[in-house]
Amino acid sequence: MMPASERARPERGGLANAHPLREVLPAERLRLAVAPPDTRAADQLAHTMRLVKAARFNAATRLEQKQTVSLFTQSMVALYFFGLAVWQAIYFGQIDEPTNRLITFIQLVSSVFTLILGLLESMNDYKMKAHHLHNCALAVSELAQELRIARPSDPTEVQEFRRRYNEALRMCPANHARLDFLFAKLGTKAGNRPQRIALKLRYILDVYGLYALFLTVPPLIWWVHQ
């Protein structure tokens, strides 16, 4: 007859082998069944949309500022021309010949600057470009919010969002500049202070540089010849 210890050994082994079959295997099946969907493509597209949206809002603001500065510069340069013409007429006969020639020269420069500014304004049409960019940014922002809520994992659905995004960009006749995109990419990060300062200087030069030149040249000519 088999000893009691040997008869009990298989029973303990059977219980040890049965325990994992009841606990571990169903847990593994459940984990595989509820695995989270892969939404990396949708998240990447949403990130791109947010950057483009911010860049186009920045571009709209920049062009609106250029529109304002351009109108101010045209008014001031026209004031140079008409103001000097009125002064020359009032004090006719009391102004010496060199000063009279200098005033006439500054009037010619101011009239040329007024013509150039008018041509630049009509060619660039900052106001209309800013309008289109602002509307495009609103459309991309709305689409990005829909994508962020849906977060689809199906490639077909992601491709449909991508198609709508590209369509919104094609509907806009203007495009943002690299400067606008760099500002959007930098965002509100606390670091990168040198890069932020460099971008701000580029922004000031882009918006005010040409118009500051037109505003300062006539008074500078007068100052040099005095």
PDB file of N, CA, C and O in Angstrom, residues 147-214:
ATOM      1  N   LEU A 147     -11.347  67.282 -33.101  1.00  0.00           N
ATOM      2  CA  LEU A 147     -10.414  66.161 -33.103  1.00  0.00           C
ATOM      3  C   LEU A 147      -9.972  65.804 -31.691  1.00  0.00           C
ATOM      4  O   LEU A 147      -9.823  64.620 -31.354  1.00  0.00           O
ATOM      5  N   ARG A 148      -9.756  66.794 -30.846  1.00  0.00           N
ATOM      6  CA  ARG A 148      -9.326  66.537 -29.473  1.00  0.00           C
ATOM      7  C   ARG A 148     -10.414  65.829 -28.680  1.00  0.00           C
ATOM      8  O   ARG A 148     -10.125  64.999 -27.811  1.00  0.00           O
ATOM      9  N   ILE A 149     -11.681  66.126 -28.970  1.00  0.00           N
ATOM     10  CA  ILE A 149     -12.782  65.449 -28.278  1.00  0.00           C
ATOM     11  C   ILE A 149     -12.952  64.023 -28.801  1.00  0.00           C
ATOM     12  O   ILE A 149     -13.125  63.077 -28.023  1.00  0.00           O
ATOM     13  N   ALA A 150     -12.899  63.854 -30.118  1.00  0.00           N
ATOM     14  CA  ALA A 150     -13.124  62.528 -30.708  1.00  0.00           C
ATOM     15  C   ALA A 150     -11.940  61.590 -30.477  1.00  0.00           C
ATOM     16  O   ALA A 150     -12.128  60.424 -30.127  1.00  0.00           O
ATOM     17  N   ARG A 151     -10.710  62.064 -30.680  1.00  0.00           N
ATOM     18  CA  ARG A 151      -9.493  61.260 -30.573  1.00  0.00           C
ATOM     19  C   ARG A 151      -9.669  59.894 -31.250  1.00  0.00           C
ATOM     20  O   ARG A 151      -9.581  58.850 -30.614  1.00  0.00           O
ATOM     21  N   PRO A 152      -9.917  59.879 -32.556  1.00  0.00           N
ATOM     22  CA  PRO A 152     -10.174  58.596 -33.228  1.00  0.00           C
ATOM     23  C   PRO A 152      -8.898  57.769 -33.348  1.00  0.00           C
ATOM     24  O   PRO A 152      -7.793  58.301 -33.480  1.00  0.00           O
ATOM     25  N   SER A 153      -9.072  56.462 -33.306  1.00  0.00           N
ATOM     26  CA  SER A 153      -7.962  55.542 -33.523  1.00  0.00           C
ATOM     27  C   SER A 153      -8.020  54.900 -34.896  1.00  0.00           C
ATOM     28  O   SER A 153      -7.032  54.319 -35.351  1.00  0.00           O
ATOM     29  N   ASP A 154      -9.166  55.017 -35.556  1.00  0.00           N
ATOM     30  CA  ASP A 154      -9.329  54.452 -36.892  1.00  0.00           C
ATOM     31  C   ASP A 154      -8.597  55.336 -37.902  1.00  0.00           C
ATOM     32  O   ASP A 154      -8.854  56.549 -37.971  1.00  0.00           O
ATOM     33  N   PRO A 155      -7.669  54.787 -38.706  1.00  0.00           N
ATOM     34  CA  PRO A 155      -6.941  55.602 -39.693  1.00  0.00           C
ATOM     35  C   PRO A 155      -7.854  56.305 -40.687  1.00  0.00           C
ATOM     36  O   PRO A 155      -7.537  57.403 -41.153  1.00  0.00           O
ATOM     37  N   THR A 156      -8.995  55.695 -41.000  1.00  0.00           N
ATOM     38  CA  THR A 156      -9.923  56.337 -41.937  1.00  0.00           C
ATOM     39  C   THR A 156     -10.496  57.620 -41.353  1.00  0.00           C
ATOM     40  O   THR A 156     -10.600  58.651 -42.038  1.00  0.00           O
ATOM     41  N   GLU A 157     -10.840  57.603 -40.081  1.00  0.00           N
ATOM     42  CA  GLU A 157     -11.373  58.806 -39.437  1.00  0.00           C
ATOM     43  C   GLU A 157     -10.302  59.880 -39.314  1.00  0.00           C
ATOM     44  O   GLU A 157     -10.578  61.071 -39.512  1.00  0.00           O
ATOM     45  N   VAL A 158      -9.081  59.488 -38.970  1.00  0.00           N
ATOM     46  CA  VAL A 158      -7.987  60.466 -38.885  1.00  0.00           C
ATOM     47  C   VAL A 158      -7.737  61.096 -40.245  1.00  0.00           C
ATOM     48  O   VAL A 158      -7.510  62.309 -40.352  1.00  0.00           O
ATOM     49  N   GLN A 159      -7.786  60.294 -41.304  1.00  0.00           N
ATOM     50  CA  GLN A 159      -7.573  60.824 -42.644  1.00  0.00           C
ATOM     51  C   GLN A 159      -8.673  61.801 -43.038  1.00  0.00           C
ATOM     52  O   GLN A 159      -8.422  62.784 -43.749  1.00  0.00           O
ATOM     53  N   GLU A 160      -9.900  61.575 -42.567  1.00  0.00           N
ATOM     54  CA  GLU A 160     -10.986  62.503 -42.849  1.00  0.00           C
ATOM     55  C   GLU A 160     -10.744  63.853 -42.166  1.00  0.00           C
ATOM     56  O   GLU A 160     -10.970  64.921 -42.764  1.00  0.00           O
ATOM     57  N   PHE A 161     -10.259  63.822 -40.923  1.00  0.00           N
ATOM     58  CA  PHE A 161      -9.898  65.074 -40.251  1.00  0.00           C
ATOM     59  C   PHE A 161      -8.753  65.768 -40.981  1.00  0.00           C
ATOM     60  O   PHE A 161      -8.744  66.999 -41.114  1.00  0.00           O
ATOM     61  N   ARG A 162      -7.794  64.990 -41.462  1.00  0.00           N
ATOM     62  CA  ARG A 162      -6.667  65.579 -42.193  1.00  0.00           C
ATOM     63  C   ARG A 162      -7.140  66.228 -43.494  1.00  0.00           C
ATOM     64  O   ARG A 162      -6.645  67.292 -43.888  1.00  0.00           O
ATOM     65  N   ARG A 163      -8.087  65.590 -44.158  1.00  0.00           N
ATOM     66  CA  ARG A 163      -8.626  66.158 -45.400  1.00  0.00           C
ATOM     67  C   ARG A 163      -9.338  67.488 -45.123  1.00  0.00           C
ATOM     68  O   ARG A 163      -9.159  68.464 -45.850  1.00  0.00           O
ATOM     69  N   ARG A 164     -10.134  67.534 -44.066  1.00  0.00           N
ATOM     70  CA  ARG A 164     -10.825  68.767 -43.709  1.00  0.00           C
ATOM     71  C   ARG A 164      -9.833  69.862 -43.311  1.00  0.00           C
ATOM     72  O   ARG A 164     -10.041  71.047 -43.621  1.00  0.00           O
ATOM     73  N   TYR A 165      -8.771  69.474 -42.637  1.00  0.00           N
ATOM     74  CA  TYR A 165      -7.734  70.437 -42.244  1.00  0.00           C
ATOM     75  C   TYR A 165      -7.036  71.025 -43.476  1.00  0.00           C
ATOM     76  O   TYR A 165      -6.864  72.246 -43.587  1.00  0.00           O
ATOM     77  N   ASN A 166      -6.645  70.176 -44.418  1.00  0.00           N
ATOM     78  CA  ASN A 166      -6.007  70.662 -45.644  1.00  0.00           C
ATOM     79  C   ASN A 166      -6.954  71.531 -46.467  1.00  0.00           C
ATOM     80  O   ASN A 166      -6.525  72.500 -47.097  1.00  0.00           O
ATOM     81  N   GLU A 167      -8.227  71.192 -46.454  1.00  0.00           N
ATOM     82  CA  GLU A 167      -9.208  71.998 -47.177  1.00  0.00           C
ATOM     83  C   GLU A 167      -9.320  73.398 -46.568  1.00  0.00           C
ATOM     84  O   GLU A 167      -9.438  74.398 -47.288  1.00  0.00           O
ATOM     85  N   ALA A 168      -9.281  73.484 -45.234  1.00  0.00           N
ATOM     86  CA  ALA A 168      -9.334  74.791 -44.575  1.00  0.00           C
ATOM     87  C   ALA A 168      -8.120  75.644 -44.933  1.00  0.00           C
ATOM     88  O   ALA A 168      -8.233  76.864 -45.110  1.00  0.00           O
ATOM     89  N   LEU A 169      -6.957  75.011 -45.057  1.00  0.00           N
ATOM     90  CA  LEU A 169      -5.753  75.758 -45.435  1.00  0.00           C
ATOM     91  C   LEU A 169      -5.824  76.212 -46.883  1.00  0.00           C
ATOM     92  O   LEU A 169      -5.397  77.325 -47.221  1.00  0.00           O
ATOM     93  N   ARG A 170      -6.353  75.363 -47.773  1.00  0.00           N
ATOM     94  CA  ARG A 170      -6.432  75.728 -49.186  1.00  0.00           C
ATOM     95  C   ARG A 170      -7.432  76.855 -49.425  1.00  0.00           C
ATOM     96  O   ARG A 170      -7.270  77.631 -50.376  1.00  0.00           O
ATOM     97  N   MET A 171      -8.427  76.957 -48.574  1.00  0.00           N
ATOM     98  CA  MET A 171      -9.428  78.013 -48.741  1.00  0.00           C
ATOM     99  C   MET A 171      -8.877  79.395 -48.398  1.00  0.00           C
ATOM    100  O   MET A 171      -9.477  80.405 -48.759  1.00  0.00           O
ATOM    101  N   CYS A 172      -7.758  79.439 -47.695  1.00  0.00           N
ATOM    102  CA  CYS A 172      -7.163  80.721 -47.289  1.00  0.00           C
ATOM    103  C   CYS A 172      -6.152  81.161 -48.344  1.00  0.00           C
ATOM    104  O   CYS A 172      -5.173  80.460 -48.600  1.00  0.00           O
ATOM    105  N   PRO A 173      -6.334  82.327 -48.972  1.00  0.00           N
ATOM    106  CA  PRO A 173      -5.394  82.765 -50.014  1.00  0.00           C
ATOM    107  C   PRO A 173      -4.065  83.281 -49.474  1.00  0.00           C
ATOM    108  O   PRO A 173      -3.124  83.476 -50.254  1.00  0.00           O
ATOM    109  N   ALA A 174      -3.963  83.533 -48.182  1.00  0.00           N
ATOM    110  CA  ALA A 174      -2.719  84.036 -47.574  1.00  0.00           C
ATOM    111  C   ALA A 174      -2.110  82.951 -46.701  1.00  0.00           C
ATOM    112  O   ALA A 174      -2.763  81.974 -46.336  1.00  0.00           O
ATOM    113  N   ASN A 175      -0.850  83.152 -46.366  1.00  0.00           N
ATOM    114  CA  ASN A 175      -0.144  82.190 -45.520  1.00  0.00           C
ATOM    115  C   ASN A 175       0.635  82.947 -44.451  1.00  0.00           C
ATOM    116  O   ASN A 175       1.026  84.098 -44.655  1.00  0.00           O
ATOM    117  N   HIS A 176       0.843  82.293 -43.324  1.00  0.00           N
ATOM    118  CA  HIS A 176       1.630  82.914 -42.270  1.00  0.00           C
ATOM    119  C   HIS A 176       3.116  82.849 -42.611  1.00  0.00           C
ATOM    120  O   HIS A 176       3.548  82.012 -43.409  1.00  0.00           O
ATOM    121  N   ALA A 177       3.892  83.721 -41.996  1.00  0.00           N
ATOM    122  CA  ALA A 177       5.338  83.744 -42.200  1.00  0.00           C
ATOM    123  C   ALA A 177       6.017  82.825 -41.186  1.00  0.00           C
ATOM    124  O   ALA A 177       5.407  82.393 -40.205  1.00  0.00           O
ATOM    125  N   ARG A 178       7.286  82.546 -41.456  1.00  0.00           N
ATOM    126  CA  ARG A 178       8.044  81.697 -40.529  1.00  0.00           C
ATOM    127  C   ARG A 178       8.138  82.346 -39.150  1.00  0.00           C
ATOM    128  O   ARG A 178       8.136  81.658 -38.125  1.00  0.00           O
ATOM    129  N   LEU A 179       8.201  83.665 -39.112  1.00  0.00           N
ATOM    130  CA  LEU A 179       8.255  84.377 -37.838  1.00  0.00           C
ATOM    131  C   LEU A 179       7.023  84.081 -36.997  1.00  0.00           C
ATOM    132  O   LEU A 179       7.124  83.863 -35.789  1.00  0.00           O
ATOM    133  N   ASP A 180       5.870  84.056 -37.624  1.00  0.00           N
ATOM    134  CA  ASP A 180       4.632  83.758 -36.906  1.00  0.00           C
ATOM    135  C   ASP A 180       4.634  82.328 -36.370  1.00  0.00           C
ATOM    136  O   ASP A 180       4.182  82.071 -35.247  1.00  0.00           O
ATOM    137  N   PHE A 181       5.157  81.388 -37.170  1.00  0.00           N
ATOM    138  CA  PHE A 181       5.202  79.996 -36.744  1.00  0.00           C
ATOM    139  C   PHE A 181       6.176  79.808 -35.577  1.00  0.00           C
ATOM    140  O   PHE A 181       5.900  79.049 -34.643  1.00  0.00           O
ATOM    141  N   LEU A 182       7.322  80.507 -35.614  1.00  0.00           N
ATOM    142  CA  LEU A 182       8.291  80.382 -34.527  1.00  0.00           C
ATOM    143  C   LEU A 182       7.723  80.922 -33.224  1.00  0.00           C
ATOM    144  O   LEU A 182       7.952  80.353 -32.159  1.00  0.00           O
ATOM    145  N   PHE A 183       6.969  82.024 -33.297  1.00  0.00           N
ATOM    146  CA  PHE A 183       6.310  82.541 -32.097  1.00  0.00           C
ATOM    147  C   PHE A 183       5.293  81.539 -31.568  1.00  0.00           C
ATOM    148  O   PHE A 183       5.178  81.332 -30.353  1.00  0.00           O
ATOM    149  N   ALA A 184       4.546  80.901 -32.472  1.00  0.00           N
ATOM    150  CA  ALA A 184       3.564  79.906 -32.039  1.00  0.00           C
ATOM    151  C   ALA A 184       4.243  78.688 -31.429  1.00  0.00           C
ATOM    152  O   ALA A 184       3.763  78.121 -30.446  1.00  0.00           O
ATOM    153  N   LYS A 185       5.357  78.279 -32.015  1.00  0.00           N
ATOM    154  CA  LYS A 185       6.075  77.106 -31.506  1.00  0.00           C
ATOM    155  C   LYS A 185       6.688  77.395 -30.148  1.00  0.00           C
ATOM    156  O   LYS A 185       6.724  76.523 -29.266  1.00  0.00           O
ATOM    157  N   LEU A 186       7.167  78.621 -29.966  1.00  0.00           N
ATOM    158  CA  LEU A 186       7.746  78.988 -28.677  1.00  0.00           C
ATOM    159  C   LEU A 186       6.671  79.054 -27.598  1.00  0.00           C
ATOM    160  O   LEU A 186       6.900  78.653 -26.455  1.00  0.00           O
ATOM    161  N   GLY A 187       5.489  79.537 -27.982  1.00  0.00           N
ATOM    162  CA  GLY A 187       4.350  79.555 -27.065  1.00  0.00           C
ATOM    163  C   GLY A 187       4.618  80.389 -25.832  1.00  0.00           C
ATOM    164  O   GLY A 187       5.223  81.465 -25.889  1.00  0.00           O
ATOM    165  N   THR A 188       4.178  79.880 -24.695  1.00  0.00           N
ATOM    166  CA  THR A 188       4.332  80.583 -23.414  1.00  0.00           C
ATOM    167  C   THR A 188       5.401  79.942 -22.541  1.00  0.00           C
ATOM    168  O   THR A 188       5.341  80.032 -21.319  1.00  0.00           O
ATOM    169  N   LYS A 189       6.360  79.276 -23.152  1.00  0.00           N
ATOM    170  CA  LYS A 189       7.415  78.639 -22.380  1.00  0.00           C
ATOM    171  C   LYS A 189       8.227  79.687 -21.637  1.00  0.00           C
ATOM    172  O   LYS A 189       8.555  80.745 -22.172  1.00  0.00           O
ATOM    173  N   ALA A 190       8.578  79.378 -20.420  1.00  0.00           N
ATOM    174  CA  ALA A 190       9.331  80.335 -19.600  1.00  0.00           C
ATOM    175  C   ALA A 190      10.789  80.423 -20.039  1.00  0.00           C
ATOM    176  O   ALA A 190      11.426  81.447 -19.874  1.00  0.00           O
ATOM    177  N   GLY A 191      11.329  79.340 -20.592  1.00  0.00           N
ATOM    178  CA  GLY A 191      12.727  79.328 -20.998  1.00  0.00           C
ATOM    179  C   GLY A 191      12.941  79.969 -22.361  1.00  0.00           C
ATOM    180  O   GLY A 191      12.089  80.666 -22.901  1.00  0.00           O
ATOM    181  N   ASN A 192      14.113  79.714 -22.932  1.00  0.00           N
ATOM    182  CA  ASN A 192      14.474  80.225 -24.254  1.00  0.00           C
ATOM    183  C   ASN A 192      14.388  81.750 -24.319  1.00  0.00           C
ATOM    184  O   ASN A 192      13.864  82.316 -25.279  1.00  0.00           O
ATOM    185  N   ARG A 193      14.889  82.422 -23.301  1.00  0.00           N
ATOM    186  CA  ARG A 193      14.823  83.884 -23.285  1.00  0.00           C
ATOM    187  C   ARG A 193      15.617  84.508 -24.428  1.00  0.00           C
ATOM    188  O   ARG A 193      15.120  85.432 -25.079  1.00  0.00           O
ATOM    189  N   PRO A 194      16.829  84.053 -24.762  1.00  0.00           N
ATOM    190  CA  PRO A 194      17.542  84.641 -25.912  1.00  0.00           C
ATOM    191  C   PRO A 194      16.770  84.486 -27.218  1.00  0.00           C
ATOM    192  O   PRO A 194      16.716  85.412 -28.028  1.00  0.00           O
ATOM    193  N   GLN A 195      16.172  83.306 -27.423  1.00  0.00           N
ATOM    194  CA  GLN A 195      15.400  83.103 -28.641  1.00  0.00           C
ATOM    195  C   GLN A 195      14.177  84.009 -28.683  1.00  0.00           C
ATOM    196  O   GLN A 195      13.825  84.554 -29.737  1.00  0.00           O
ATOM    197  N   ARG A 196      13.545  84.196 -27.534  1.00  0.00           N
ATOM    198  CA  ARG A 196      12.373  85.070 -27.480  1.00  0.00           C
ATOM    199  C   ARG A 196      12.754  86.514 -27.800  1.00  0.00           C
ATOM    200  O   ARG A 196      12.033  87.222 -28.515  1.00  0.00           O
ATOM    201  N   ILE A 197      13.888  86.965 -27.282  1.00  0.00           N
ATOM    202  CA  ILE A 197      14.345  88.338 -27.558  1.00  0.00           C
ATOM    203  C   ILE A 197      14.678  88.500 -29.035  1.00  0.00           C
ATOM    204  O   ILE A 197      14.332  89.509 -29.665  1.00  0.00           O
ATOM    205  N   ALA A 198      15.347  87.486 -29.619  1.00  0.00           N
ATOM    206  CA  ALA A 198      15.693  87.551 -31.039  1.00  0.00           C
ATOM    207  C   ALA A 198      14.439  87.605 -31.916  1.00  0.00           C
ATOM    208  O   ALA A 198      14.368  88.382 -32.880  1.00  0.00           O
ATOM    209  N   LEU A 199      13.435  86.806 -31.565  1.00  0.00           N
ATOM    210  CA  LEU A 199      12.191  86.829 -32.326  1.00  0.00           C
ATOM    211  C   LEU A 199      11.476  88.172 -32.179  1.00  0.00           C
ATOM    212  O   LEU A 199      10.885  88.677 -33.144  1.00  0.00           O
ATOM    213  N   LYS A 200      11.526  88.740 -30.991  1.00  0.00           N
ATOM    214  CA  LYS A 200      10.870  90.040 -30.777  1.00  0.00           C
ATOM    215  C   LYS A 200      11.542  91.122 -31.607  1.00  0.00           C
ATOM    216  O   LYS A 200      10.860  91.989 -32.182  1.00  0.00           O
ATOM    217  N   LEU A 201      12.865  91.082 -31.701  1.00  0.00           N
ATOM    218  CA  LEU A 201      13.577  92.068 -32.533  1.00  0.00           C
ATOM    219  C   LEU A 201      13.224  91.892 -34.006  1.00  0.00           C
ATOM    220  O   LEU A 201      13.040  92.884 -34.731  1.00  0.00           O
ATOM    221  N   ARG A 202      13.143  90.649 -34.452  1.00  0.00           N
ATOM    222  CA  ARG A 202      12.746  90.393 -35.833  1.00  0.00           C
ATOM    223  C   ARG A 202      11.322  90.884 -36.086  1.00  0.00           C
ATOM    224  O   ARG A 202      11.009  91.421 -37.157  1.00  0.00           O
ATOM    225  N   TYR A 203      10.468  90.725 -35.107  1.00  0.00           N
ATOM    226  CA  TYR A 203       9.083  91.177 -35.234  1.00  0.00           C
ATOM    227  C   TYR A 203       9.027  92.703 -35.364  1.00  0.00           C
ATOM    228  O   TYR A 203       8.314  93.240 -36.225  1.00  0.00           O
ATOM    229  N   ILE A 204       9.771  93.398 -34.522  1.00  0.00           N
ATOM    230  CA  ILE A 204       9.781  94.862 -34.570  1.00  0.00           C
ATOM    231  C   ILE A 204      10.334  95.350 -35.905  1.00  0.00           C
ATOM    232  O   ILE A 204       9.804  96.293 -36.518  1.00  0.00           O
ATOM    233  N   LEU A 205      11.389  94.701 -36.375  1.00  0.00           N
ATOM    234  CA  LEU A 205      11.975  95.099 -37.655  1.00  0.00           C
ATOM    235  C   LEU A 205      11.007  94.854 -38.803  1.00  0.00           C
ATOM    236  O   LEU A 205      10.905  95.667 -39.736  1.00  0.00           O
ATOM    237  N   ASP A 206      10.290  93.751 -38.765  1.00  0.00           N
ATOM    238  CA  ASP A 206       9.340  93.433 -39.837  1.00  0.00           C
ATOM    239  C   ASP A 206       8.173  94.405 -39.875  1.00  0.00           C
ATOM    240  O   ASP A 206       7.729  94.831 -40.948  1.00  0.00           O
ATOM    241  N   VAL A 207       7.655  94.778 -38.701  1.00  0.00           N
ATOM    242  CA  VAL A 207       6.475  95.636 -38.650  1.00  0.00           C
ATOM    243  C   VAL A 207       6.843  97.101 -38.825  1.00  0.00           C
ATOM    244  O   VAL A 207       6.186  97.833 -39.581  1.00  0.00           O
ATOM    245  N   TYR A 208       7.910  97.557 -38.161  1.00  0.00           N
ATOM    246  CA  TYR A 208       8.195  98.988 -38.102  1.00  0.00           C
ATOM    247  C   TYR A 208       9.409  99.416 -38.913  1.00  0.00           C
ATOM    248  O   TYR A 208       9.604 100.629 -39.103  1.00  0.00           O
ATOM    249  N   GLY A 209      10.246  98.495 -39.373  1.00  0.00           N
ATOM    250  CA  GLY A 209      11.520  98.873 -39.978  1.00  0.00           C
ATOM    251  C   GLY A 209      11.388  99.781 -41.185  1.00  0.00           C
ATOM    252  O   GLY A 209      11.968 100.885 -41.228  1.00  0.00           O
ATOM    253  N   LEU A 210      10.636  99.356 -42.203  1.00  0.00           N
ATOM    254  CA  LEU A 210      10.516 100.127 -43.439  1.00  0.00           C
ATOM    255  C   LEU A 210       9.846 101.468 -43.187  1.00  0.00           C
ATOM    256  O   LEU A 210      10.277 102.508 -43.714  1.00  0.00           O
ATOM    257  N   TYR A 211       8.822 101.491 -42.366  1.00  0.00           N
ATOM    258  CA  TYR A 211       8.079 102.731 -42.125  1.00  0.00           C
ATOM    259  C   TYR A 211       8.886 103.696 -41.267  1.00  0.00           C
ATOM    260  O   TYR A 211       8.766 104.921 -41.434  1.00  0.00           O
ATOM    261  N   ALA A 212       9.688 103.165 -40.362  1.00  0.00           N
ATOM    262  CA  ALA A 212      10.571 104.047 -39.589  1.00  0.00           C
ATOM    263  C   ALA A 212      11.581 104.730 -40.505  1.00  0.00           C
ATOM    264  O   ALA A 212      11.920 105.911 -40.312  1.00  0.00           O
ATOM    265  N   LEU A 213      12.045 104.007 -41.530  1.00  0.00           N
ATOM    266  CA  LEU A 213      12.972 104.605 -42.497  1.00  0.00           C
ATOM    267  C   LEU A 213      12.307 105.744 -43.258  1.00  0.00           C
ATOM    268  O   LEU A 213      12.898 106.828 -43.418  1.00  0.00           O
ATOM    269  N   PHE A 214      11.078 105.536 -43.710  1.00  0.00           N
ATOM    270  CA  PHE A 214      10.371 106.580 -44.446  1.00  0.00           C
ATOM    271  C   PHE A 214      10.080 107.793 -43.576  1.00  0.00           C
ATOM    272  O   PHE A 214      10.060 108.929 -44.063  1.00  0.00           O
TER     273      PHE A 214
END
